[in-house]
PDB file of C-alpha atoms in Angstrom:
ATOM      1  CA  MET U 737     -25.275   5.426  14.543  1.00  0.00           C
ATOM      2  CA  CYS U 738     -21.523   4.523  13.606  1.00  0.00           C
ATOM      3  CA  THR U 739     -21.377   0.676  14.496  1.00  0.00           C
ATOM      4  CA  VAL U 740     -24.057  -1.652  13.952  1.00  0.00           C
ATOM      5  CA  SER U 741     -24.121  -5.591  14.157  1.00  0.00           C
ATOM      6  CA  PHE U 742     -26.730  -8.067  13.141  1.00  0.00           C
ATOM      7  CA  VAL U 743     -26.688 -11.408  14.661  1.00  0.00           C
ATOM      8  CA  ASN U 744     -29.142 -14.570  14.451  1.00  0.00           C
ATOM      9  CA  THR U 745     -28.592 -17.134  17.135  1.00  0.00           C
ATOM     10  CA  ASN U 746     -30.608 -19.445  19.124  1.00  0.00           C
ATOM     11  CA  GLY U 747     -33.976 -18.313  18.033  1.00  0.00           C
ATOM     12  CA  LYS U 748     -32.913 -14.724  18.695  1.00  0.00           C
ATOM     13  CA  ILE U 749     -32.340 -11.523  16.433  1.00  0.00           C
ATOM     14  CA  ILE U 750     -29.895  -9.254  18.016  1.00  0.00           C
ATOM     15  CA  ILE U 751     -29.156  -5.847  16.521  1.00  0.00           C
ATOM     16  CA  THR U 752     -26.789  -3.632  18.338  1.00  0.00           C
ATOM     17  CA  SER U 753     -25.604  -0.130  17.634  1.00  0.00           C
ATOM     18  CA  ASN U 754     -22.943   2.177  18.846  1.00  0.00           C
ATOM     19  CA  ARG U 755     -23.534   5.931  18.445  1.00  0.00           C
ATOM     20  CA  ASP U 756     -20.405   8.121  17.945  1.00  0.00           C
ATOM     21  CA  GLU U 757     -20.979  11.815  17.876  1.00  0.00           C
ATOM     22  CA  LYS U 758     -19.364  15.110  19.032  1.00  0.00           C
ATOM     23  CA  LEU U 759     -19.619  15.836  22.736  1.00  0.00           C
ATOM     24  CA  LEU U 760     -21.048  19.241  22.044  1.00  0.00           C
ATOM     25  CA  ARG U 761     -24.340  17.686  20.733  1.00  0.00           C
ATOM     26  CA  PRO U 762     -26.840  17.696  23.559  1.00  0.00           C
ATOM     27  CA  ASN U 763     -27.311  14.588  25.487  1.00  0.00           C
ATOM     28  CA  ALA U 764     -30.033  12.134  23.998  1.00  0.00           C
ATOM     29  CA  ILE U 765     -33.243  11.340  25.728  1.00  0.00           C
ATOM     30  CA  GLU U 766     -33.463   7.708  26.308  1.00  0.00           C
ATOM     31  CA  PRO U 767     -35.760   5.503  24.471  1.00  0.00           C
ATOM     32  CA  LYS U 768     -39.748   6.107  24.917  1.00  0.00           C
ATOM     33  CA  SER U 769     -42.807   5.161  23.238  1.00  0.00           C
ATOM     34  CA  TYR U 770     -44.269   7.591  20.860  1.00  0.00           C
ATOM     35  CA  ARG U 771     -47.197   7.468  18.144  1.00  0.00           C
ATOM     36  CA  LEU U 772     -46.199   8.148  14.729  1.00  0.00           C
ATOM     37  CA  ASN U 773     -48.916   8.040  12.381  1.00  0.00           C
ATOM     38  CA  ASN U 774     -51.131   6.118  14.845  1.00  0.00           C
ATOM     39  CA  LYS U 775     -48.183   3.652  14.979  1.00  0.00           C
ATOM     40  CA  LYS U 776     -46.121   2.870  18.320  1.00  0.00           C
ATOM     41  CA  VAL U 777     -42.482   3.389  17.864  1.00  0.00           C
ATOM     42  CA  ILE U 778     -39.912   3.247  20.494  1.00  0.00           C
ATOM     43  CA  PHE U 779     -36.710   5.427  20.008  1.00  0.00           C
ATOM     44  CA  PRO U 780     -33.819   7.302  21.888  1.00  0.00           C
ATOM     45  CA  LYS U 781     -34.506  11.033  20.560  1.00  0.00           C
ATOM     46  CA  ASP U 782     -31.584  13.366  19.464  1.00  0.00           C
ATOM     47  CA  ASN U 783     -32.223  16.493  21.406  1.00  0.00           C
ATOM     48  CA  LYS U 784     -30.864  18.502  18.726  1.00  0.00           C
ATOM     49  CA  ALA U 785     -32.784  17.629  15.645  1.00  0.00           C
ATOM     50  CA  GLY U 786     -35.615  15.581  17.249  1.00  0.00           C
ATOM     51  CA  GLY U 787     -34.823  12.420  15.097  1.00  0.00           C
ATOM     52  CA  THR U 788     -33.222   9.425  16.173  1.00  0.00           C
ATOM     53  CA  TRP U 789     -30.521   6.592  14.804  1.00  0.00           C
ATOM     54  CA  TYR U 790     -32.416   3.538  16.158  1.00  0.00           C
ATOM     55  CA  ALA U 791     -36.051   2.691  16.242  1.00  0.00           C
ATOM     56  CA  ILE U 792     -38.373  -0.208  16.685  1.00  0.00           C
ATOM     57  CA  ASP U 793     -41.949  -0.201  15.861  1.00  0.00           C
ATOM     58  CA  GLU U 794     -44.894  -2.167  17.325  1.00  0.00           C
ATOM     59  CA  HIS U 795     -44.437  -4.950  14.717  1.00  0.00           C
ATOM     60  CA  SER U 796     -40.802  -5.448  15.722  1.00  0.00           C
ATOM     61  CA  ASN U 797     -39.404  -3.797  12.803  1.00  0.00           C
ATOM     62  CA  VAL U 798     -35.935  -2.301  13.356  1.00  0.00           C
ATOM     63  CA  LEU U 799     -34.486   0.828  11.529  1.00  0.00           C
ATOM     64  CA  VAL U 800     -30.762   1.737  12.355  1.00  0.00           C
ATOM     65  CA  LEU U 801     -28.778   4.780  10.900  1.00  0.00           C
ATOM     66  CA  LEU U 802     -25.246   4.897   9.885  1.00  0.00           C
ATOM     67  CA  ASN U 803     -23.615   8.392   8.710  1.00  0.00           C
ATOM     68  CA  GLY U 804     -22.315   7.990   5.187  1.00  0.00           C
ATOM     69  CA  ALA U 805     -22.713   5.627   2.190  1.00  0.00           C
ATOM     70  CA  GLU U 806     -19.895   3.550   0.525  1.00  0.00           C
ATOM     71  CA  GLU U 807     -17.095   6.069   1.197  1.00  0.00           C
ATOM     72  CA  LYS U 808     -16.956   9.525   2.988  1.00  0.00           C
ATOM     73  CA  HIS U 809     -18.418  12.343   1.410  1.00  0.00           C
ATOM     74  CA  VAL U 810     -17.747  15.998   1.071  1.00  0.00           C
ATOM     75  CA  LEU U 811     -19.586  17.905   3.691  1.00  0.00           C
ATOM     76  CA  LYS U 812     -22.055  20.602   2.476  1.00  0.00           C
ATOM     77  CA  ASP U 813     -22.911  23.899   4.251  1.00  0.00           C
ATOM     78  CA  SER U 814     -26.407  22.740   4.761  1.00  0.00           C
ATOM     79  CA  TYR U 815     -29.099  20.075   4.131  1.00  0.00           C
ATOM     80  CA  ARG U 816     -32.694  20.072   3.824  1.00  0.00           C
ATOM     81  CA  LYS U 817     -33.500  17.837   6.622  1.00  0.00           C
ATOM     82  CA  SER U 818     -31.745  15.717   9.419  1.00  0.00           C
ATOM     83  CA  ARG U 819     -31.172  12.207   8.558  1.00  0.00           C
ATOM     84  CA  GLY U 820     -32.688  11.146  11.888  1.00  0.00           C
ATOM     85  CA  LEU U 821     -35.767  12.739  10.859  1.00  0.00           C
ATOM     86  CA  ILE U 822     -35.900  10.586   7.912  1.00  0.00           C
ATOM     87  CA  VAL U 823     -35.615   7.599   9.844  1.00  0.00           C
ATOM     88  CA  LEU U 824     -38.760   8.712  11.784  1.00  0.00           C
ATOM     89  CA  ASP U 825     -40.579   9.251   8.526  1.00  0.00           C
ATOM     90  CA  LEU U 826     -39.542   5.682   7.311  1.00  0.00           C
ATOM     91  CA  ILE U 827     -40.534   3.888  10.475  1.00  0.00           C
ATOM     92  CA  GLY U 828     -43.618   5.720  11.182  1.00  0.00           C
ATOM     93  CA  SER U 829     -45.091   4.533   7.797  1.00  0.00           C
ATOM     94  CA  PRO U 830     -47.064   1.155   7.107  1.00  0.00           C
ATOM     95  CA  SER U 831     -44.061  -0.344   5.556  1.00  0.00           C
ATOM     96  CA  PRO U 832     -40.500   1.248   5.996  1.00  0.00           C
ATOM     97  CA  LEU U 833     -39.252  -0.760   3.120  1.00  0.00           C
ATOM     98  CA  GLU U 834     -42.106   0.575   0.606  1.00  0.00           C
ATOM     99  CA  ALA U 835     -41.677   4.045   2.005  1.00  0.00           C
ATOM    100  CA  TRP U 836     -37.805   3.902   1.247  1.00  0.00           C
ATOM    101  CA  GLN U 837     -38.884   3.468  -2.497  1.00  0.00           C
ATOM    102  CA  ASN U 838     -40.776   6.446  -2.684  1.00  0.00           C
ATOM    103  CA  ILE U 839     -39.118   9.015  -0.261  1.00  0.00           C
ATOM    104  CA  ASP U 840     -37.440  12.051  -1.635  1.00  0.00           C
ATOM    105  CA  LEU U 841     -33.924  12.244  -0.320  1.00  0.00           C
ATOM    106  CA  GLU U 842     -32.682  15.379  -2.648  1.00  0.00           C
ATOM    107  CA  ASN U 843     -30.399  17.587  -0.478  1.00  0.00           C
ATOM    108  CA  ILE U 844     -30.258  15.034   2.222  1.00  0.00           C
ATOM    109  CA  GLU U 845     -26.664  14.126   3.615  1.00  0.00           C
ATOM    110  CA  PRO U 846     -25.211  10.377   2.531  1.00  0.00           C
ATOM    111  CA  PHE U 847     -26.436   7.620   4.975  1.00  0.00           C
ATOM    112  CA  THR U 848     -26.659   3.922   5.377  1.00  0.00           C
ATOM    113  CA  LEU U 849     -29.872   2.223   6.833  1.00  0.00           C
ATOM    114  CA  VAL U 850     -30.016  -1.261   8.423  1.00  0.00           C
ATOM    115  CA  LEU U 851     -33.804  -2.346   8.146  1.00  0.00           C
ATOM    116  CA  PHE U 852     -35.297  -5.527   9.889  1.00  0.00           C
ATOM    117  CA  GLU U 853     -38.727  -5.910   8.547  1.00  0.00           C
ATOM    118  CA  ASN U 854     -41.029  -8.686   8.499  1.00  0.00           C
ATOM    119  CA  GLN U 855     -38.230 -11.125   9.407  1.00  0.00           C
ATOM    120  CA  LYS U 856     -35.960 -10.030   6.596  1.00  0.00           C
ATOM    121  CA  LEU U 857     -32.951  -7.871   6.538  1.00  0.00           C
ATOM    122  CA  TYR U 858     -31.978  -5.063   4.265  1.00  0.00           C
ATOM    123  CA  GLN U 859     -29.166  -2.483   3.775  1.00  0.00           C
ATOM    124  CA  LEU U 860     -30.424   0.783   2.294  1.00  0.00           C
ATOM    125  CA  ARG U 861     -28.004   3.456   1.208  1.00  0.00           C
ATOM    126  CA  TRP U 862     -28.243   7.024  -0.271  1.00  0.00           C
ATOM    127  CA  ASN U 863     -25.083   8.339  -1.573  1.00  0.00           C
ATOM    128  CA  GLU U 864     -26.373  11.801  -2.607  1.00  0.00           C
ATOM    129  CA  TRP U 865     -27.275  11.143  -6.196  1.00  0.00           C
ATOM    130  CA  GLU U 866     -28.980   7.438  -5.740  1.00  0.00           C
ATOM    131  CA  LYS U 867     -30.628   5.188  -3.410  1.00  0.00           C
ATOM    132  CA  SER U 868     -29.904   1.360  -3.372  1.00  0.00           C
ATOM    133  CA  SER U 869     -31.261  -1.771  -1.525  1.00  0.00           C
ATOM    134  CA  PHE U 870     -29.997  -4.983  -0.904  1.00  0.00           C
ATOM    135  CA  GLU U 871     -31.539  -7.962   0.888  1.00  0.00           C
ATOM    136  CA  LEU U 872     -29.299  -9.669   3.154  1.00  0.00           C
ATOM    137  CA  ASN U 873     -29.180 -13.475   4.608  1.00  0.00           C
ATOM    138  CA  THR U 874     -30.486 -13.371   7.939  1.00  0.00           C
ATOM    139  CA  ASN U 875     -28.894 -16.727   8.870  1.00  0.00           C
ATOM    140  CA  GLN U 876     -25.403 -14.932   8.483  1.00  0.00           C
ATOM    141  CA  SER U 877     -23.941 -12.339  11.007  1.00  0.00           C
ATOM    142  CA  HIS U 878     -23.207  -8.581   9.535  1.00  0.00           C
ATOM    143  CA  ILE U 879     -21.319  -5.681  10.850  1.00  0.00           C
ATOM    144  CA  TRP U 880     -21.122  -2.044   9.631  1.00  0.00           C
ATOM    145  CA  SER U 881     -19.153   0.877  10.446  1.00  0.00           C
ATOM    146  CA  SER U 882     -19.746   4.403   9.431  1.00  0.00           C
ATOM    147  CA  SER U 883     -17.534   5.465   6.240  1.00  0.00           C
ATOM    148  CA  THR U 884     -17.465   9.101   7.677  1.00  0.00           C
ATOM    149  CA  LEU U 885     -15.359   7.936  10.710  1.00  0.00           C
ATOM    150  CA  TYR U 886     -13.451   4.820   9.385  1.00  0.00           C
ATOM    151  CA  SER U 887     -11.483   4.443   6.577  1.00  0.00           C
ATOM    152  CA  LYS U 888     -12.088   1.160   4.392  1.00  0.00           C
ATOM    153  CA  GLU U 889      -9.109  -0.457   5.954  1.00  0.00           C
ATOM    154  CA  ILE U 890     -10.481   0.155   9.310  1.00  0.00           C
ATOM    155  CA  ARG U 891     -13.676  -1.056   8.428  1.00  0.00           C
ATOM    156  CA  GLU U 892     -12.501  -4.181   7.412  1.00  0.00           C
ATOM    157  CA  GLU U 893     -10.235  -4.613  10.473  1.00  0.00           C
ATOM    158  CA  ARG U 894     -13.339  -3.966  12.672  1.00  0.00           C
ATOM    159  CA  ALA U 895     -15.107  -6.669  10.571  1.00  0.00           C
ATOM    160  CA  ASN U 896     -12.372  -9.141  11.416  1.00  0.00           C
ATOM    161  CA  TRP U 897     -12.847  -8.514  15.192  1.00  0.00           C
ATOM    162  CA  PHE U 898     -16.348  -9.257  14.800  1.00  0.00           C
ATOM    163  CA  TYR U 899     -16.107 -12.531  12.810  1.00  0.00           C
ATOM    164  CA  THR U 900     -13.173 -13.687  15.142  1.00  0.00           C
ATOM    165  CA  PHE U 901     -15.307 -13.069  18.241  1.00  0.00           C
ATOM    166  CA  LEU U 902     -18.035 -15.306  16.733  1.00  0.00           C
ATOM    167  CA  ASP U 903     -15.755 -17.909  15.589  1.00  0.00           C
ATOM    168  CA  ILE U 904     -14.676 -18.141  19.314  1.00  0.00           C
ATOM    169  CA  LYS U 905     -18.500 -17.754  20.566  1.00  0.00           C
ATOM    170  CA  PRO U 906     -20.666 -19.701  18.049  1.00  0.00           C
ATOM    171  CA  GLU U 907     -23.453 -19.844  20.649  1.00  0.00           C
ATOM    172  CA  VAL U 908     -23.119 -15.997  21.495  1.00  0.00           C
ATOM    173  CA  ASN U 909     -25.865 -14.253  23.534  1.00  0.00           C
ATOM    174  CA  GLU U 910     -27.069 -10.809  23.892  1.00  0.00           C
ATOM    175  CA  GLU U 911     -24.888  -9.974  26.886  1.00  0.00           C
ATOM    176  CA  GLU U 912     -21.811 -11.316  25.107  1.00  0.00           C
ATOM    177  CA  LEU U 913     -22.600  -9.058  22.056  1.00  0.00           C
ATOM    178  CA  PHE U 914     -23.143  -6.096  24.188  1.00  0.00           C
ATOM    179  CA  ASN U 915     -19.878  -6.596  25.854  1.00  0.00           C
ATOM    180  CA  PHE U 916     -18.106  -6.934  22.450  1.00  0.00           C
ATOM    181  CA  HIS U 917     -19.706  -3.463  21.392  1.00  0.00           C
ATOM    182  CA  ARG U 918     -18.515  -2.033  24.785  1.00  0.00           C
ATOM    183  CA  TYR U 919     -15.056  -3.376  25.458  1.00  0.00           C
ATOM    184  CA  THR U 920     -13.630  -4.646  21.976  1.00  0.00           C
ATOM    185  CA  GLU U 921     -10.110  -2.937  21.689  1.00  0.00           C
ATOM    186  CA  GLU U 922     -10.773  -0.755  24.831  1.00  0.00           C
ATOM    187  CA  GLY U 923      -7.540   0.811  24.594  1.00  0.00           C
ATOM    188  CA  ASN U 924      -7.764   1.787  20.920  1.00  0.00           C
ATOM    189  CA  THR U 925      -9.429   5.098  21.154  1.00  0.00           C
ATOM    190  CA  GLU U 926      -9.446   6.005  17.870  1.00  0.00           C
ATOM    191  CA  HIS U 927     -10.876   2.821  16.293  1.00  0.00           C
ATOM    192  CA  GLY U 928     -12.017   0.587  18.856  1.00  0.00           C
ATOM    193  CA  LEU U 929     -15.736  -0.242  19.213  1.00  0.00           C
ATOM    194  CA  VAL U 930     -15.872   2.787  21.894  1.00  0.00           C
ATOM    195  CA  ILE U 931     -13.795   5.619  20.855  1.00  0.00           C
ATOM    196  CA  ASN U 932     -12.707   8.975  22.356  1.00  0.00           C
ATOM    197  CA  ARG U 933     -11.074  11.180  19.991  1.00  0.00           C
ATOM    198  CA  ASN U 934      -9.481  13.777  22.073  1.00  0.00           C
ATOM    199  CA  ASP U 935     -12.750  14.342  23.959  1.00  0.00           C
ATOM    200  CA  ILE U 936     -14.440  15.898  20.921  1.00  0.00           C
ATOM    201  CA  LEU U 937     -15.767  12.729  19.361  1.00  0.00           C
ATOM    202  CA  LYS U 938     -16.923   9.814  21.511  1.00  0.00           C
ATOM    203  CA  THR U 939     -19.179   6.908  21.638  1.00  0.00           C
ATOM    204  CA  LEU U 940     -22.113   8.148  23.514  1.00  0.00           C
ATOM    205  CA  SER U 941     -24.367   5.139  23.834  1.00  0.00           C
ATOM    206  CA  ILE U 942     -25.252   1.512  23.019  1.00  0.00           C
ATOM    207  CA  THR U 943     -28.613   0.460  22.039  1.00  0.00           C
ATOM    208  CA  GLN U 944     -29.513  -3.136  21.682  1.00  0.00           C
ATOM    209  CA  THR U 945     -32.680  -5.016  20.680  1.00  0.00           C
ATOM    210  CA  VAL U 946     -33.352  -8.662  21.141  1.00  0.00           C
ATOM    211  CA  ILE U 947     -36.199 -10.030  19.287  1.00  0.00           C
ATOM    212  CA  GLU U 948     -37.483 -13.781  20.144  1.00  0.00           C
ATOM    213  CA  LYS U 949     -40.518 -14.970  18.469  1.00  0.00           C
ATOM    214  CA  ASN U 950     -42.943 -11.836  19.274  1.00  0.00           C
ATOM    215  CA  LYS U 951     -41.163 -10.822  22.441  1.00  0.00           C
ATOM    216  CA  VAL U 952     -38.948  -7.563  21.902  1.00  0.00           C
ATOM    217  CA  ALA U 953     -36.329  -6.460  24.596  1.00  0.00           C
ATOM    218  CA  ILE U 954     -34.665  -3.195  24.259  1.00  0.00           C
ATOM    219  CA  HIS U 955     -31.354  -2.155  26.151  1.00  0.00           C
ATOM    220  CA  TYR U 956     -30.015   1.194  26.212  1.00  0.00           C
ATOM    221  CA  ASN U 957     -26.669   2.071  27.868  1.00  0.00           C
ATOM    222  CA  ASP U 958     -25.895   5.946  28.117  1.00  0.00           C
ATOM    223  CA  LEU U 959     -22.052   6.067  28.365  1.00  0.00           C
ATOM    224  CA  ILE U 960     -21.632   9.517  29.241  1.00  0.00           C
ATOM    225  CA  ALA U 961     -24.574   9.859  32.123  1.00  0.00           C
ATOM    226  CA  GLU U 962     -23.744   6.243  32.706  1.00  0.00           C
ATOM    227  CA  ARG U 963     -27.375   5.133  32.999  1.00  0.00           C
ATOM    228  CA  ASP U 964     -29.234   2.015  31.701  1.00  0.00           C
ATOM    229  CA  PHE U 965     -32.712   2.002  30.325  1.00  0.00           C
ATOM    230  CA  SER U 966     -34.458  -1.516  29.488  1.00  0.00           C
ATOM    231  CA  ASN U 967     -38.039  -2.332  28.073  1.00  0.00           C
ATOM    232  CA  THR U 968     -39.861  -5.186  27.023  1.00  0.00           C
ATOM    233  CA  PHE U 969     -42.896  -5.714  24.723  1.00  0.00           C
ATOM    234  CA  ILE U 970     -44.955  -7.918  22.796  1.00  0.00           C
ATOM    235  CA  SER U 971     -45.162  -7.180  19.129  1.00  0.00           C
ATOM    236  CA  VAL U 972     -48.408  -6.948  17.374  1.00  0.00           C
TER     237      VAL U 972
END
C-alpha cells in the first residue's frame, strides 16, 4: 500500500504494489475470491481489520490503496473505520468511481487510491477535509509513494528511479516490473523499493495484476513467509 506503479505496455496493463507495514501487524491472508454484494472480488486480506490494500473485481477493475494524501498528516487517536474496509466498500459497488462520489469519509484517515476502471485510470484522494479525483493518461506510466513514509524529495527520487528504469527498458514486461519493485536500491533499506527500518517497518509483500484483453493474472509474493500465489481468470 505504499508504492504503486502503473504501466501500459505491449497490450498489457500492469499494476504493481508494495505493501509497507509494521512487523507487529498479523501476516495477511493471500489473495482469495470473495463475494461482495453479489460481485466476485479477489484480494489479499488484512488479518487485523479485515480490509485490503489491493483488490480486483470480476470486471478487471483494480483498486489500490496508499496511506496518506498529498503530504504527511497528523495522526489522530482513533478513526471511524479502516481505510482497507473503505477499499472493499468501493470495489464491492457496481462502479467504484460512482461510489467514490457518494461515500462518507468523515473521520477516516487520509489516503490515496489508484483506480483502474473501464480501461480508465484515476487518482482518488481524501485529505481529511475533501475528496479529489483526477483522470490520468493510460498511455503514460505512473508511480506513487506513500506520503506517510516518504518525504516529497524521496518520492521524487523514487519516481526518477522508475522513469530511468523505463527509459532503459521501453518494452518492459511484468517480470521486469516485478523485479523493479523487488530489487531497486536493494541496499537502501530506508527508502529503496523494499524497506526494512530497524526490523519494525518492512515491505511485507508485492502484489501485481496483469490485464491483457479480458485475461487477468494476479501474482502475490509474501516477502515475510517467502511464499508465492498466482491466479488467472477471464473477466466478464
